[in-house]
Short mmCIF file of C-alpha atoms in Angstrom, two decimals:
data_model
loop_
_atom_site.label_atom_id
_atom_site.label_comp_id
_atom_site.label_asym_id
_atom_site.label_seq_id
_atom_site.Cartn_x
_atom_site.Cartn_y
_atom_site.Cartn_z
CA UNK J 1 105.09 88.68 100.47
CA UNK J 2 107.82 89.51 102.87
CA UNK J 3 107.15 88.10 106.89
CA UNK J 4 107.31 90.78 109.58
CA UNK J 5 110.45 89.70 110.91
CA UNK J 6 112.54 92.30 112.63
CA UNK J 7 115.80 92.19 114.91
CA UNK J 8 115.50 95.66 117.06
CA UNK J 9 117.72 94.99 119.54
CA UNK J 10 121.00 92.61 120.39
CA UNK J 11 122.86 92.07 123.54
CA UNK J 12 126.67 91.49 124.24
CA UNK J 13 127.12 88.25 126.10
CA UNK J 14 130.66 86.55 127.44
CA UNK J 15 131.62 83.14 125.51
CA UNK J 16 133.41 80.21 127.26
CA UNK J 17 136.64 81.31 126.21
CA UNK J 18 136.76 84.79 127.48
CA UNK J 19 135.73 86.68 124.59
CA UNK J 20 132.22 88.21 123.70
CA UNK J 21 129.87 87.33 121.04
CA UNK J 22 126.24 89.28 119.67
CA UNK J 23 123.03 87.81 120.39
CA UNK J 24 120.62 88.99 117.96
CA UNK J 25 116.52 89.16 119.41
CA UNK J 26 114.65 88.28 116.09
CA UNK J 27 110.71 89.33 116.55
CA UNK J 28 108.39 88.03 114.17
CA UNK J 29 104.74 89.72 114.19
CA UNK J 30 105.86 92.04 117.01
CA UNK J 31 106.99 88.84 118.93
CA UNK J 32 109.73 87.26 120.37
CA UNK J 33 110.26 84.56 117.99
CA UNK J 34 113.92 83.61 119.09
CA UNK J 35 117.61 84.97 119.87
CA UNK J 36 120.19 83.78 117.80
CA UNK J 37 124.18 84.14 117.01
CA UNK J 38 125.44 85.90 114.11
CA UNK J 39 127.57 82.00 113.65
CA UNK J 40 124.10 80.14 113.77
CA UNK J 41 122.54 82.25 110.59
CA UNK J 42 125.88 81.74 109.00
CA UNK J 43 126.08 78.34 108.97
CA UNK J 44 122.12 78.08 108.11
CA UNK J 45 122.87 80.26 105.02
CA UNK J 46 125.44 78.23 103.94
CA UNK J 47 122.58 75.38 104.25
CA UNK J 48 120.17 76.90 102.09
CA UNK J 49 122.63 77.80 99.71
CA UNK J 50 124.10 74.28 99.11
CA UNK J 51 120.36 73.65 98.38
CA UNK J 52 118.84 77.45 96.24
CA UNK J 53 122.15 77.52 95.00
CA UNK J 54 122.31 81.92 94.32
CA UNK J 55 118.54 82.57 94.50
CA UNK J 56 119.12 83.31 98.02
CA UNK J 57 119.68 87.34 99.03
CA UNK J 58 123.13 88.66 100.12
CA UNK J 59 123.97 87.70 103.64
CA UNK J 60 126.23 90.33 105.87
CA UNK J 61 129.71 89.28 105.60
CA UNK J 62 132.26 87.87 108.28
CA UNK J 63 134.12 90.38 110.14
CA UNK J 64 137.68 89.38 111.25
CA UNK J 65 137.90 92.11 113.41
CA UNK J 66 136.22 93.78 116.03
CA UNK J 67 133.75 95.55 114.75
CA UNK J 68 132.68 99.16 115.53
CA UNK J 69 129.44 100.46 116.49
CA UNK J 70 128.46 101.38 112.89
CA UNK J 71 129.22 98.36 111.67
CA UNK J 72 127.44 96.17 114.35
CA UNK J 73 124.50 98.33 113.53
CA UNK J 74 125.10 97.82 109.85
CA UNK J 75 125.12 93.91 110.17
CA UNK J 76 122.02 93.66 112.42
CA UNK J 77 119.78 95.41 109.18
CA UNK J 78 121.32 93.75 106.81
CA UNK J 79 120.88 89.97 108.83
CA UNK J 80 117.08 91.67 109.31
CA UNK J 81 116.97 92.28 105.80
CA UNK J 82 118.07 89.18 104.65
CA UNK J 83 115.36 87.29 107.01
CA UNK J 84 112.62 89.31 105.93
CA UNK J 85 114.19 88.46 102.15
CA UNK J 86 114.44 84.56 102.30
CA UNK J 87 110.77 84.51 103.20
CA UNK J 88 109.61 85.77 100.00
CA UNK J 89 110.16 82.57 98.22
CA UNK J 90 107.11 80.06 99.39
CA UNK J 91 109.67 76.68 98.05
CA UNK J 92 112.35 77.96 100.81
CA UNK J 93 109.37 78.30 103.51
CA UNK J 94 108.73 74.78 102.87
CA UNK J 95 111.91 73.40 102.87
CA UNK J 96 113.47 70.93 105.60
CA UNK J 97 116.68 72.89 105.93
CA UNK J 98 114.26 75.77 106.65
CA UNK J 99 111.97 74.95 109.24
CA UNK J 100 114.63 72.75 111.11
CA UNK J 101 116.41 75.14 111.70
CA UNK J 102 113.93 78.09 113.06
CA UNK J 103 112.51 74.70 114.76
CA UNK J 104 115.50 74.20 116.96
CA UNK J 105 115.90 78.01 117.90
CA UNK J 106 112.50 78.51 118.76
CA UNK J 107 112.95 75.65 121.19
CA UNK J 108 116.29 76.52 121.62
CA UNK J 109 115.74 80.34 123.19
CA UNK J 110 112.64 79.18 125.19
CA UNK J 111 114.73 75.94 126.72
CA UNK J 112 111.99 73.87 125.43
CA UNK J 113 112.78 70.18 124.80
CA UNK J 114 111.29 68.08 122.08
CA UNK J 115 108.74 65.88 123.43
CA UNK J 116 105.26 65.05 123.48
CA UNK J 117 102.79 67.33 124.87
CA UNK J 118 98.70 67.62 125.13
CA UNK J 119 97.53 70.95 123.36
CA UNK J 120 94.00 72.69 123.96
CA UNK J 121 92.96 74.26 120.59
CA UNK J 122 89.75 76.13 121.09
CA UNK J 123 86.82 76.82 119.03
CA UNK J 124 84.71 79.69 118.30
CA UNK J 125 82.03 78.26 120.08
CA UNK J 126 84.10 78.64 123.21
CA UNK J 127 84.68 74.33 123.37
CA UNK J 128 88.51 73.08 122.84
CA UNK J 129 89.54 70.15 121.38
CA UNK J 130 92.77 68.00 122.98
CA UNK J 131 95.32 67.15 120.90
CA UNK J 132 98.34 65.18 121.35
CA UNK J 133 101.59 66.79 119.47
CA UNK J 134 105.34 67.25 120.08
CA UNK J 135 106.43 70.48 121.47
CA UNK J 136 108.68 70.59 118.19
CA UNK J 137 105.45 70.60 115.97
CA UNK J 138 104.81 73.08 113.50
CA UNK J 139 101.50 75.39 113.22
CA UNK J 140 100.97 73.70 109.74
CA UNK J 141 101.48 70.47 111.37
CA UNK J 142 98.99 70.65 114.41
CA UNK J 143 96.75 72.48 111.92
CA UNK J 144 97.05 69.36 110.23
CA UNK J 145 96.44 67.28 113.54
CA UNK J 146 93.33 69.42 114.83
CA UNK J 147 91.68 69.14 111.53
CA UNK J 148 91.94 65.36 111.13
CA UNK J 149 90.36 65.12 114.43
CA UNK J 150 87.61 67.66 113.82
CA UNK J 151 87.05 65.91 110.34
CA UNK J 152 87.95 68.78 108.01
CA UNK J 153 89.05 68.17 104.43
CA UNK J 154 92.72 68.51 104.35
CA UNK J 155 92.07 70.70 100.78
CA UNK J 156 90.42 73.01 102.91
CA UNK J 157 92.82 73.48 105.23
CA UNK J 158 93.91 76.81 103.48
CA UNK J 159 91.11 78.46 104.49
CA UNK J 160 92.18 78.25 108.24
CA UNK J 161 94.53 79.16 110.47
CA UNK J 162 95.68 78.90 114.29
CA UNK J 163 96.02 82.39 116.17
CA UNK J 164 97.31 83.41 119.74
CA UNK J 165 93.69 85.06 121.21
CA UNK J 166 93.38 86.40 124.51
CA UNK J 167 90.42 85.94 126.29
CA UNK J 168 89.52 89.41 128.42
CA UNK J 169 87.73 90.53 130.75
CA UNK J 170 83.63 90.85 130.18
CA UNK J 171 83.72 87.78 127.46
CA UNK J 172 85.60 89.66 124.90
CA UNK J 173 88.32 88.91 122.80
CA UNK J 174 91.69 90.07 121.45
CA UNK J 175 93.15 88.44 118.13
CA UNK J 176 97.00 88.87 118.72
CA UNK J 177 98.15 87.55 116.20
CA UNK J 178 98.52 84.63 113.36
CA UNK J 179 100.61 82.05 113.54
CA UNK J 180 102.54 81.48 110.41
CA UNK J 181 103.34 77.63 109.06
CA UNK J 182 106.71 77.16 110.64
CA UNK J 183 105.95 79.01 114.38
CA UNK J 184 105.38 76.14 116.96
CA UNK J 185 102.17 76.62 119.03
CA UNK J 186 103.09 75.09 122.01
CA UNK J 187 106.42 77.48 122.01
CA UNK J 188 104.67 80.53 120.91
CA UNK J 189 101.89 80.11 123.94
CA UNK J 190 103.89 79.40 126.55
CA UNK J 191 106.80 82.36 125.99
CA UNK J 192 103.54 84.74 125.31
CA UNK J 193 103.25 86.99 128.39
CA UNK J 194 99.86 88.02 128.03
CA UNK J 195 97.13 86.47 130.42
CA UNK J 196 94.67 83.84 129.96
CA UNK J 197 95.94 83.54 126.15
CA UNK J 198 95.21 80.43 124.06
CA UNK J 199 95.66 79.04 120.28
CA UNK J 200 92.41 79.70 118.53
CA UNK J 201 91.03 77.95 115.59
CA UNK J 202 89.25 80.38 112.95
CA UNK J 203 89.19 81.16 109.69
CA UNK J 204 92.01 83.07 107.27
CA UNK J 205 90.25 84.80 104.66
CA UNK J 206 89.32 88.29 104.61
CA UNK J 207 86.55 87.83 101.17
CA UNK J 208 83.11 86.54 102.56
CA UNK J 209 82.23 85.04 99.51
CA UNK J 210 84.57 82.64 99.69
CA UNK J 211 82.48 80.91 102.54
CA UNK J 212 81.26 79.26 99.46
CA UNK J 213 84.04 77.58 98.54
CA UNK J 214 83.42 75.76 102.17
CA UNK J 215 79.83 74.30 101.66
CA UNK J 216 80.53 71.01 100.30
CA UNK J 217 82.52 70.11 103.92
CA UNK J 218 80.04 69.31 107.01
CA UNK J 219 83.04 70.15 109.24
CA UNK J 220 83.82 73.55 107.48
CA UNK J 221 80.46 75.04 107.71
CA UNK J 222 80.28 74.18 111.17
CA UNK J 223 83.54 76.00 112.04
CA UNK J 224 81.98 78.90 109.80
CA UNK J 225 78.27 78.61 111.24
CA UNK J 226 80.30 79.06 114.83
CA UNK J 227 82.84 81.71 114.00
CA UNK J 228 79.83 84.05 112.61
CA UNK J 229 77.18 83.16 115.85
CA UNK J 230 80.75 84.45 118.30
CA UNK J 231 81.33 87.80 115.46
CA UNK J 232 77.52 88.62 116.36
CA UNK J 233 77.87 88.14 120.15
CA UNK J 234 81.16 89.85 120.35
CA UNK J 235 79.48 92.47 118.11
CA UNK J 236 82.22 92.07 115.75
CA UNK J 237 79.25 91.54 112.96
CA UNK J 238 76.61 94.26 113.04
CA UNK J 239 73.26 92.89 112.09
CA UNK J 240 70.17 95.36 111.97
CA UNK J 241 67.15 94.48 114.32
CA UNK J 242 65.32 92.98 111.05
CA UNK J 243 68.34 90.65 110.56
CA UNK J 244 69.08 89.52 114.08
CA UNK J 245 65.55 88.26 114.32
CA UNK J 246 65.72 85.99 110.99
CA UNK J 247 69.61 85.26 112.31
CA UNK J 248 67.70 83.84 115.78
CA UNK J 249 65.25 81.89 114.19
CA UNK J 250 67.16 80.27 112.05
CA UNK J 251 69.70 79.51 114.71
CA UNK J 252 67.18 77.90 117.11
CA UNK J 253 66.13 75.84 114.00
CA UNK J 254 69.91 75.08 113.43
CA UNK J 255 69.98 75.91 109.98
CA UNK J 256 73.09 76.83 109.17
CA UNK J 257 73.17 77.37 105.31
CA UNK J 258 70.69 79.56 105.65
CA UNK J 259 72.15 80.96 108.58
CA UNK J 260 75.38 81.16 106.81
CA UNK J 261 73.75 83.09 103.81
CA UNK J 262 71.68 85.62 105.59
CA UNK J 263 74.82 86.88 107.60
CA UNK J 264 76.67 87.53 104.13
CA UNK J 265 74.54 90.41 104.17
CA UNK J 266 75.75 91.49 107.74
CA UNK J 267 77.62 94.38 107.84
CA UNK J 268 80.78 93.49 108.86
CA UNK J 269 80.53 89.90 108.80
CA UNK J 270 84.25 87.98 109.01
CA UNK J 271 85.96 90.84 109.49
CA UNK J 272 88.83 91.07 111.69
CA UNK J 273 87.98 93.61 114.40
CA UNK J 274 90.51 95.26 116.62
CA UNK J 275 91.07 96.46 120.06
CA UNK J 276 89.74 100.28 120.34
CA UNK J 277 93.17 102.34 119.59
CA UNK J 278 93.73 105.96 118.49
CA UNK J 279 94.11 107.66 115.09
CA UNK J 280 95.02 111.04 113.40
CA UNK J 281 91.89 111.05 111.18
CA UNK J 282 89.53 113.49 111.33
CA UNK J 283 91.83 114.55 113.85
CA UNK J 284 94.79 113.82 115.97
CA UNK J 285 94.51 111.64 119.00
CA UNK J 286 90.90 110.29 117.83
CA UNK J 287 89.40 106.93 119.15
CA UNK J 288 88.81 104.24 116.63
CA UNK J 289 87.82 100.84 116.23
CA UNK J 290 88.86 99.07 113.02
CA UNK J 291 87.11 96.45 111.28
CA UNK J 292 88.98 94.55 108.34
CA UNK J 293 87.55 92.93 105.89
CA UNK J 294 86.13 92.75 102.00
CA UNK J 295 88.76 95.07 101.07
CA UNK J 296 88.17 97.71 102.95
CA UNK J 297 89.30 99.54 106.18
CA UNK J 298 86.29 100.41 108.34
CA UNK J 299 86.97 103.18 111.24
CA UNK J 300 84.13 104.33 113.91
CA UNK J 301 86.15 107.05 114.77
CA UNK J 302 85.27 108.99 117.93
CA UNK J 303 85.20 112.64 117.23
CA UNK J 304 86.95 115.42 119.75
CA UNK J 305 83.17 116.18 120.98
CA UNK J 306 82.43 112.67 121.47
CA UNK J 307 80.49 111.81 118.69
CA UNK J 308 81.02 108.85 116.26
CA UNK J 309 81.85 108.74 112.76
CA UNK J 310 82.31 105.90 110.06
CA UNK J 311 85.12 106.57 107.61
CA UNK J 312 85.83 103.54 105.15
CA UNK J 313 89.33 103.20 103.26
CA UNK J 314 88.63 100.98 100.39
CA UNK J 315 91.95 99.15 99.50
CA UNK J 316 92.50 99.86 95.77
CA UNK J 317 92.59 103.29 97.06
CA UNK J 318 95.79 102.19 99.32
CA UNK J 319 99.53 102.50 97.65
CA UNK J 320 101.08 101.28 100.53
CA UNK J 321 102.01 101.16 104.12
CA UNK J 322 104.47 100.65 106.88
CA UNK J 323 104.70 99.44 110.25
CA UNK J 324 106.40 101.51 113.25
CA UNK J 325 108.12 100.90 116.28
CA UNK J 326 108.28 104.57 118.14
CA UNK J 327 109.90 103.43 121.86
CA UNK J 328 112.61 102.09 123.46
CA UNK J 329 113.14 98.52 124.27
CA UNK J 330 114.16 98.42 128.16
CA UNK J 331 115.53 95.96 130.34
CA UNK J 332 117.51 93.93 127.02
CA UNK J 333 118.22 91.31 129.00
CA UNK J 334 114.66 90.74 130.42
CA UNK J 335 112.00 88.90 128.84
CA UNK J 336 110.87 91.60 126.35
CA UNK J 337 108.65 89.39 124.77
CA UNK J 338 106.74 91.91 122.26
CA UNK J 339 107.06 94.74 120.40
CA UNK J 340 103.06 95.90 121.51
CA UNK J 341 103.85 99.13 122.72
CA UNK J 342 103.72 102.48 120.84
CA UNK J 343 103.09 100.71 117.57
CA UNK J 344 102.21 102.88 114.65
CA UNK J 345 100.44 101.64 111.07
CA UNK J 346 100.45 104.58 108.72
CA UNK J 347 99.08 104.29 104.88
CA UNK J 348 99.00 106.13 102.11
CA UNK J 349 95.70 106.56 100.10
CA UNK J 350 94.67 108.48 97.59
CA UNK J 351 91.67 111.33 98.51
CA UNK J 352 90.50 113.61 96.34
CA UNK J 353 93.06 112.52 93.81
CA UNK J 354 95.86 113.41 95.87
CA UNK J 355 97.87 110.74 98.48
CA UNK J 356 98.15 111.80 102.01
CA UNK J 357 99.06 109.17 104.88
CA UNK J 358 96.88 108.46 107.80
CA UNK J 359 98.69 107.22 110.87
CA UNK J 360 96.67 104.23 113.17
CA UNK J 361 98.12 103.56 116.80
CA UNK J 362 97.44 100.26 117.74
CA UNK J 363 99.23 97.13 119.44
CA UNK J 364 97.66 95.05 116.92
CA UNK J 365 99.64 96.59 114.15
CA UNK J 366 101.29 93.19 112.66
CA UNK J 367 97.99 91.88 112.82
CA UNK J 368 96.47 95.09 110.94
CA UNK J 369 99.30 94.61 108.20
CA UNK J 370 98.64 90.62 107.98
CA UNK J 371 95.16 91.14 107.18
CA UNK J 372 95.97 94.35 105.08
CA UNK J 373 98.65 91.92 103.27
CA UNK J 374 95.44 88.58 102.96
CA UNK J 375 93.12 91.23 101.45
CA UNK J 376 95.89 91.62 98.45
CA UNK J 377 96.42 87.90 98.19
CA UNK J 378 92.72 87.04 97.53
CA UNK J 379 92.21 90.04 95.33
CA UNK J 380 95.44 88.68 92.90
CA UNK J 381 93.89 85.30 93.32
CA UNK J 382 90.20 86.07 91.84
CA UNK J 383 91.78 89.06 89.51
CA UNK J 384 93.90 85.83 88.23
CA UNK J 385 91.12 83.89 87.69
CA UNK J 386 89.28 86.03 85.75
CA UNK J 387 92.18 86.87 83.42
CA UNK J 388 94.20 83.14 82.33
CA UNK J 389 96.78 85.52 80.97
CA UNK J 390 98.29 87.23 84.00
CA UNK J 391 101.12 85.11 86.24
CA UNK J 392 101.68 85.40 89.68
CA UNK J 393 102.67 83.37 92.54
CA UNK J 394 100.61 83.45 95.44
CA UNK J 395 101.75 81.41 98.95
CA UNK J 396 98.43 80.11 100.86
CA UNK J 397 98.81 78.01 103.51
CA UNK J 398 102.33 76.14 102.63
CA UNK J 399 101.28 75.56 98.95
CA UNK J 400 102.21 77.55 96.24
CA UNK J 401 99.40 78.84 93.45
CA UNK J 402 100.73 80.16 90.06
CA UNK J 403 98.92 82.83 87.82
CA UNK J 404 99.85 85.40 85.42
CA UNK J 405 99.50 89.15 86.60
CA UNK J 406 100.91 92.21 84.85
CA UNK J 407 102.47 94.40 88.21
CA UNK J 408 104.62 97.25 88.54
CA UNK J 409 104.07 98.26 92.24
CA UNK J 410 107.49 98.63 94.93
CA UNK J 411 107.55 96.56 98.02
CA UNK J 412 110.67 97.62 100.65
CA UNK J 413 111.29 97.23 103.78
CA UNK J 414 113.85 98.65 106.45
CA UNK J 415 114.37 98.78 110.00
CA UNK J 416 116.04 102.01 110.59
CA UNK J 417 116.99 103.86 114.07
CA UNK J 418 116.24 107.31 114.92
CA UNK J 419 117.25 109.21 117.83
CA UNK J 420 115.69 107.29 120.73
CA UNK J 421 113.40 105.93 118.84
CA UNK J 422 113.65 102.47 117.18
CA UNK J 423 111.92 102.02 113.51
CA UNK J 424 110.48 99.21 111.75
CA UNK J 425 109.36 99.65 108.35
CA UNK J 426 107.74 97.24 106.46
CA UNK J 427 106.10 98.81 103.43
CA UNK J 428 103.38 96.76 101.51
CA UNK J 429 101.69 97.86 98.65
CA UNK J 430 98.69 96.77 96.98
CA UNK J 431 97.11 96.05 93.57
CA UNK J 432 98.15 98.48 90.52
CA UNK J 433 101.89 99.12 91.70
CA UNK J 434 103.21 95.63 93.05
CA UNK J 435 106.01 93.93 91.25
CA UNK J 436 107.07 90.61 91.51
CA UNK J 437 109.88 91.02 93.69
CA UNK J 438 108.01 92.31 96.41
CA UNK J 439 105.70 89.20 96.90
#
């Protein structure tokens, strides 16, 4: 599926010879991921095409003139286009000519040199674990790293992934976002401009059943047994009284399979929960906090009168969605590190046999639409398995899966201005209506 990459503003800077060239702000996620010439993703093209040959998509053309307003506006959706494009295919993601290149201007726009570096990656038990890596190194790469250290099975390694969490006030936590394969985690951390942030190790998978798949590795369960103890104490995992009792004993006897098994039956358990944030459902301007997981969208939604209500979206009810940026980036030439202000997820979902779209307003909107986006994945993945017939290709975790699927859903995505307001679209859809293109 397509990466949340987005380019929503660019800056006019002099060159050494008098003239002026565009600097382009490329965010990935909602963050800065680097700033880059219109010359640099020229040349890169040119790269991967000597290498894809035409599978690549159309890249804006040269301009031999100065351009006009339109038409610099034109270029920088069509170079955002084509970014959010060349991502689709998972061989391309895990080429050398690929992740060189975003390598050097990640390090590049962050005046980071390549060299080696000491890395705390922390556990959900709270403990971190040291690890020595270059400051070049890849997420898939110190992934790689942590887990040899930790003793994980490098097959498992797909269940994982390394996130940018920031550690609030009160013990609580804020999952800002993923880090895909080819961001480097020593970059990402120290450009982030939140406070008392760190890389986190947890799992990536939104099915709770597929803790089975984990059992056979002593390492694994561990990482599991200490990611679902956290979800209870952060309340992100709601046991009932009856359940929290059995969940104590067995924790003071340190029995984690059974541990492990009993909380499968937690509601809520490894579900992604966000920060509280506001939605238009029941009604407009409504608190909420959203828990993802087991395909479904799970609201306690804070009425006008103050009471609480649970609404669930199931996800083969969702067609699709899009992510939107409603402000103003300020200050262009500042940091401007994230795009975590006035964020908008809206869906559409079918009620009552009709489709209406309900708007969420949250920071963690990338995040939402990651998960939203993991929750399709694993759903193609055990639909595939249950049916030899169907073909798709599913990316997990730099390897590439093939099955056979019959789809016929749209997936676009735009950025598009409006007045004073700055747009990013990125429409997924899910399971019924996807075609292959889109993934």
């Amino acid at each position: 599926m397509k990466m949340h990459f987005c380019i929503p503003v660019s800056q006019q800077r002099p060159d050494a010879l008098g003239g002026r060239y565009t600097l382009y702000s490329v965010y990935l996620d909602g963050f800065l991921f680097c700033r880059v010439r219109y010359s640099q993703l020229h040349r890169w093209n040119e790269q991967l095409r000597r290498v894809f040959g035409n599978c690549l998509p159309p890249f804006p053309p040269k301009y031999y003139l100065a351009m006009t307003t339109s038409m610099a506006d034109e270029r920088r959706d069509q170079l955002e286009q084509y970014l959010q494009n060349v991502t689709v295919d998972p061989n391309m993601l895990r080429s050398d000519v690929f992740v060189d290149f975003l390598k050097l201007v990640q390090l590049g726009t962050f005046s980071i040199t390549t060299k080696k570096a000491l890395l705390d990656i922390f556990l959900p038990d709270g403990r971190s674990v040291q690890v020595e890596i270059l400051t070049s190194d890849t997420a898939e790469r110190v992934l790689e790293v942590v887990s040899h250290k930790i003793g994980l099975c490098r097959e498992l390694l797909g269940y994982f992934g390394l996130f940018l969490i920031r550690f609030c006030e009160e013990g609580k936590l804020s999952v800002m976002k993923k880090l895909v394969d080819f961001e480097l985690p020593y970059v990402s951390l120290r450009s982030s401009e939140a406070e008392n942030c760190k890389v986190g190790l947890r799992k990536w998978y939104m099915d709770p059943s597929l803790d089975s798949m984990l059992m056979d590795c002593r390492a694994a369960v561990n990482l599991i047994y200490m990611q679902a103890i956290q979800d209870i104490q952060k309340e992100w995992a709601k046991p009932t009284s009856a359940q929290r009792q059995k969940l104590e004993a067995l924790q003071k006897e340190d029995n984690q399979t059974k541990f492990l098994e009993l909380s499968r039956e937690v509601r809520h358990y490894g579900y992604m929960q966000l920060d509280p944030c506001t939605c238009d459902y029941p009604a407009p301007g409504c608190g909420a906090v959203l828990s993802v997981g087991n395909n479904e969208i799970s609201c306690c939604v804070t009425l006008p009168d103050n009471q609480t209500q649970d609404v669930i979206f199931q996800m083969n009810r969702v067609k699709c969605w899009q992510v939107t940026f409603l402000g103003t980036l300020l200050d262009m030439d500042g940091p401007q590190r994230t795009l975590n202000q006035n964020l908008e997820l809206r869906f559409q979902y079918s009620e009552d046999s009709r489709w209406q779209w309900f708007v969420i307003y949250t920071k963690q909107a990338f995040l939402l639409s990651s998960c939203l986006k993991k929750m399709i994945s694993e759903k193609m993945v055990k639909l595939a398995a249950e049916n030899p017939e169907m073909q798709i290709e599913v990316p997990e975790q730099g390897k590439s899966k093939k099955y056979h699927i019959q789809q016929n859903q749209k997936d676009c995505s735009s950025f598009l201005p409006r007045t004073s307001k700055i747009k990013i679209a990125e429409v997924d859809c899910v399971l019924g209506n996807i075609n292959e293109e889109g993934l």
